[in-house]
Amino acid sequence: VTESASGPVVASFPVTLDFAAPVTITVAFASGDQTAVAGVDYAAVVGMLTFAPGQTSQTVAVPILDDVLDEAAETFVLMLSDPVNAYLAKAVGVGTINDNDAAPKLAIQDASLVEGDRNSQPLLFTVTLDAPSGQTVLVNYATANGTAVAGVDYTAVSGVLTFTPGQTSRT
């Protein structure tokens, strides 16, 4: 299921019996964290399903919580336990939450420095993200000649600038 800023979304887990039984069947259920966290990414659920005689299908709905953090898909589980009048053929279902948030935008600020006569001085450029990300953000950088010339006015540099999750400013 994909997060939604426009309204509630639920991950629906169908729980089925392979045939209609003549007796009442119950089974407990509970959600559990994997990479998704209850209370942050989804609302935790705990409960009991009761299948009346002849009933073969029910659904457990897990509310998905929206956030504003760009992140990778996250997972949680719905676990079944303690069946009465049945056995568990498959006790765990995995829910995947796909992110709906845009990647943050990068910006670089201008920098200036008074040229010295003796030693080189670093000219620091600040690069920012307009919002924190839940993922590592990488950006390639390289200097290029303008009116200043590499090797004469400055030392050419290039590399990769890394923002760790949550970080919004680097130099």
Short mmCIF file of C-alpha atoms in Angstrom, two decimals:
data_model
loop_
_atom_site.label_atom_id
_atom_site.label_comp_id
_atom_site.label_asym_id
_atom_site.label_seq_id
_atom_site.Cartn_x
_atom_site.Cartn_y
_atom_site.Cartn_z
CA VAL A 1 0.00 0.00 0.00
CA THR A 2 1.19 3.58 -0.65
CA GLU A 3 1.11 6.31 2.00
CA SER A 4 -1.41 9.05 1.32
CA ALA A 5 -1.48 12.65 2.47
CA SER A 6 -5.07 13.02 1.22
CA GLY A 7 -6.75 10.61 3.62
CA PRO A 8 -6.57 7.39 5.58
CA VAL A 9 -5.11 4.31 3.93
CA VAL A 10 -5.22 0.76 5.27
CA ALA A 11 -3.24 -2.35 4.47
CA SER A 12 -5.80 -5.16 4.18
CA PHE A 13 -4.75 -8.67 5.15
CA PRO A 14 -7.22 -11.36 4.06
CA VAL A 15 -7.40 -14.28 6.48
CA THR A 16 -9.03 -17.34 4.93
CA LEU A 17 -10.02 -20.87 5.80
CA ASP A 18 -9.49 -23.52 3.14
CA PHE A 19 -13.05 -24.80 3.62
CA ALA A 20 -16.22 -23.92 5.51
CA ALA A 21 -16.13 -25.53 8.95
CA PRO A 22 -19.23 -26.60 10.90
CA VAL A 23 -17.80 -25.09 14.12
CA THR A 24 -16.70 -21.64 15.32
CA ILE A 25 -13.00 -20.94 14.68
CA THR A 26 -10.97 -18.22 16.39
CA VAL A 27 -7.47 -16.93 15.81
CA ALA A 28 -5.51 -14.10 17.44
CA PHE A 29 -3.66 -11.50 15.39
CA ALA A 30 -1.04 -8.83 16.09
CA SER A 31 1.12 -6.54 13.99
CA GLY A 32 4.88 -6.34 14.42
CA ASP A 33 7.69 -4.07 13.29
CA GLN A 34 10.24 -4.88 10.66
CA THR A 35 11.67 -1.78 8.93
CA ALA A 36 8.36 0.07 9.53
CA VAL A 37 7.72 1.27 13.09
CA ALA A 38 4.33 1.12 14.83
CA GLY A 39 3.10 4.60 15.77
CA VAL A 40 5.31 6.21 13.11
CA ASP A 41 4.60 4.32 9.90
CA TYR A 42 1.47 2.33 10.79
CA ALA A 43 -0.94 1.93 13.70
CA ALA A 44 -0.34 -1.27 15.67
CA VAL A 45 -3.24 -3.72 15.78
CA VAL A 46 -4.01 -6.60 18.15
CA GLY A 47 -7.19 -8.62 18.25
CA MET A 48 -9.13 -11.80 17.65
CA LEU A 49 -10.96 -13.03 14.57
CA THR A 50 -14.01 -15.25 14.99
CA PHE A 51 -15.22 -17.31 12.02
CA ALA A 52 -18.85 -18.39 12.41
CA PRO A 53 -19.71 -21.88 11.11
CA GLY A 54 -19.63 -21.74 7.30
CA GLN A 55 -17.66 -18.46 7.15
CA THR A 56 -14.35 -18.75 5.24
CA SER A 57 -12.92 -15.23 4.95
CA GLN A 58 -12.24 -12.15 7.04
CA THR A 59 -9.94 -9.16 6.70
CA VAL A 60 -7.64 -7.43 9.17
CA ALA A 61 -7.14 -3.73 8.35
CA VAL A 62 -3.94 -2.01 9.48
CA PRO A 63 -4.04 1.82 9.30
CA ILE A 64 -1.06 3.35 7.48
CA LEU A 65 0.28 6.65 8.82
CA ASP A 66 1.54 9.33 6.43
CA ASP A 67 4.75 11.21 7.09
CA VAL A 68 6.67 13.84 5.13
CA LEU A 69 9.98 11.97 5.06
CA ASP A 70 11.39 10.66 1.79
CA GLU A 71 12.28 7.05 2.53
CA ALA A 72 12.61 3.60 1.06
CA ALA A 73 9.70 1.14 1.16
CA GLU A 74 9.21 -0.23 4.67
CA THR A 75 7.72 -3.50 5.93
CA PHE A 76 5.78 -4.77 8.93
CA VAL A 77 4.12 -8.10 9.66
CA LEU A 78 0.71 -9.34 10.71
CA MET A 79 1.05 -12.50 12.79
CA LEU A 80 -1.65 -15.07 13.52
CA SER A 81 -1.51 -17.22 16.67
CA ASP A 82 -3.49 -19.42 19.03
CA PRO A 83 -6.05 -20.89 16.61
CA VAL A 84 -9.02 -22.77 18.06
CA ASN A 85 -10.60 -25.54 15.91
CA ALA A 86 -8.08 -24.93 13.10
CA TYR A 87 -4.34 -24.92 12.46
CA LEU A 88 -2.13 -22.27 10.87
CA ALA A 89 -1.00 -23.08 7.34
CA LYS A 90 0.70 -19.65 7.11
CA ALA A 91 1.04 -17.60 10.29
CA VAL A 92 2.75 -14.41 9.04
CA GLY A 93 1.83 -11.91 6.33
CA VAL A 94 4.16 -9.09 5.28
CA GLY A 95 2.86 -5.58 4.62
CA THR A 96 4.90 -3.19 2.48
CA ILE A 97 4.44 0.57 2.79
CA ASN A 98 5.52 2.47 -0.33
CA ASP A 99 6.58 6.06 0.20
CA ASN A 100 4.67 8.96 -1.36
CA ASP A 101 7.10 11.77 -0.52
CA ALA A 102 9.30 13.51 -3.07
CA ALA A 103 13.06 13.40 -2.75
CA PRO A 104 14.48 16.57 -1.18
CA LYS A 105 15.87 19.32 -3.42
CA LEU A 106 19.57 20.19 -3.34
CA ALA A 107 20.90 23.76 -3.40
CA ILE A 108 24.39 25.21 -3.25
CA GLN A 109 25.15 28.63 -1.84
CA ASP A 110 27.60 31.06 -3.42
CA ALA A 111 30.92 31.52 -1.64
CA SER A 112 33.65 34.14 -1.83
CA LEU A 113 37.09 34.66 -0.36
CA VAL A 114 39.75 37.37 -0.55
CA GLU A 115 42.72 35.92 -2.39
CA GLY A 116 45.81 35.63 -0.21
CA ASP A 117 49.47 36.12 -1.15
CA ARG A 118 51.11 33.19 0.62
CA ASN A 119 49.13 30.10 1.58
CA SER A 120 46.11 28.55 -0.01
CA GLN A 121 42.83 28.95 1.80
CA PRO A 122 39.79 26.73 1.41
CA LEU A 123 36.70 28.26 -0.14
CA LEU A 124 33.77 26.50 1.50
CA PHE A 125 30.50 26.00 -0.36
CA THR A 126 27.45 25.03 1.68
CA VAL A 127 25.10 22.50 0.10
CA THR A 128 21.64 22.06 1.63
CA LEU A 129 18.59 19.84 1.31
CA ASP A 130 15.21 21.59 1.52
CA ALA A 131 13.89 18.79 3.76
CA PRO A 132 15.38 15.90 5.72
CA SER A 133 15.46 12.52 4.00
CA GLY A 134 15.10 9.10 5.57
CA GLN A 135 17.65 7.82 3.06
CA THR A 136 21.30 8.57 2.36
CA VAL A 137 21.51 11.28 -0.30
CA LEU A 138 24.57 11.36 -2.58
CA VAL A 139 25.52 14.16 -4.98
CA ASN A 140 28.54 14.37 -7.26
CA TYR A 141 30.44 17.66 -7.31
CA ALA A 142 33.28 19.13 -9.37
CA THR A 143 34.84 22.51 -9.89
CA ALA A 144 34.87 24.12 -13.34
CA ASN A 145 36.63 27.16 -14.75
CA GLY A 146 34.83 30.47 -14.96
CA THR A 147 36.97 33.59 -14.84
CA ALA A 148 39.22 31.70 -12.39
CA VAL A 149 41.40 28.97 -13.89
CA ALA A 150 42.22 25.61 -12.27
CA GLY A 151 45.91 25.21 -11.50
CA VAL A 152 46.43 28.98 -11.55
CA ASP A 153 43.73 30.44 -9.31
CA TYR A 154 42.39 27.36 -7.56
CA THR A 155 42.97 23.64 -7.20
CA ALA A 156 40.39 21.55 -9.05
CA VAL A 157 38.38 19.19 -6.85
CA SER A 158 35.68 16.62 -7.41
CA GLY A 159 34.00 13.94 -5.38
CA VAL A 160 30.77 12.79 -3.82
CA LEU A 161 29.03 14.67 -1.02
CA THR A 162 27.03 12.41 1.31
CA PHE A 163 24.06 13.42 3.45
CA THR A 164 23.18 10.85 6.10
CA PRO A 165 19.48 10.31 6.92
CA GLY A 166 18.15 13.45 8.63
CA GLN A 167 21.13 15.63 7.70
CA THR A 168 20.26 18.79 5.74
CA SER A 169 23.53 20.75 5.40
CA ARG A 170 27.07 19.88 4.30
CA THR A 171 30.14 21.89 3.18
#
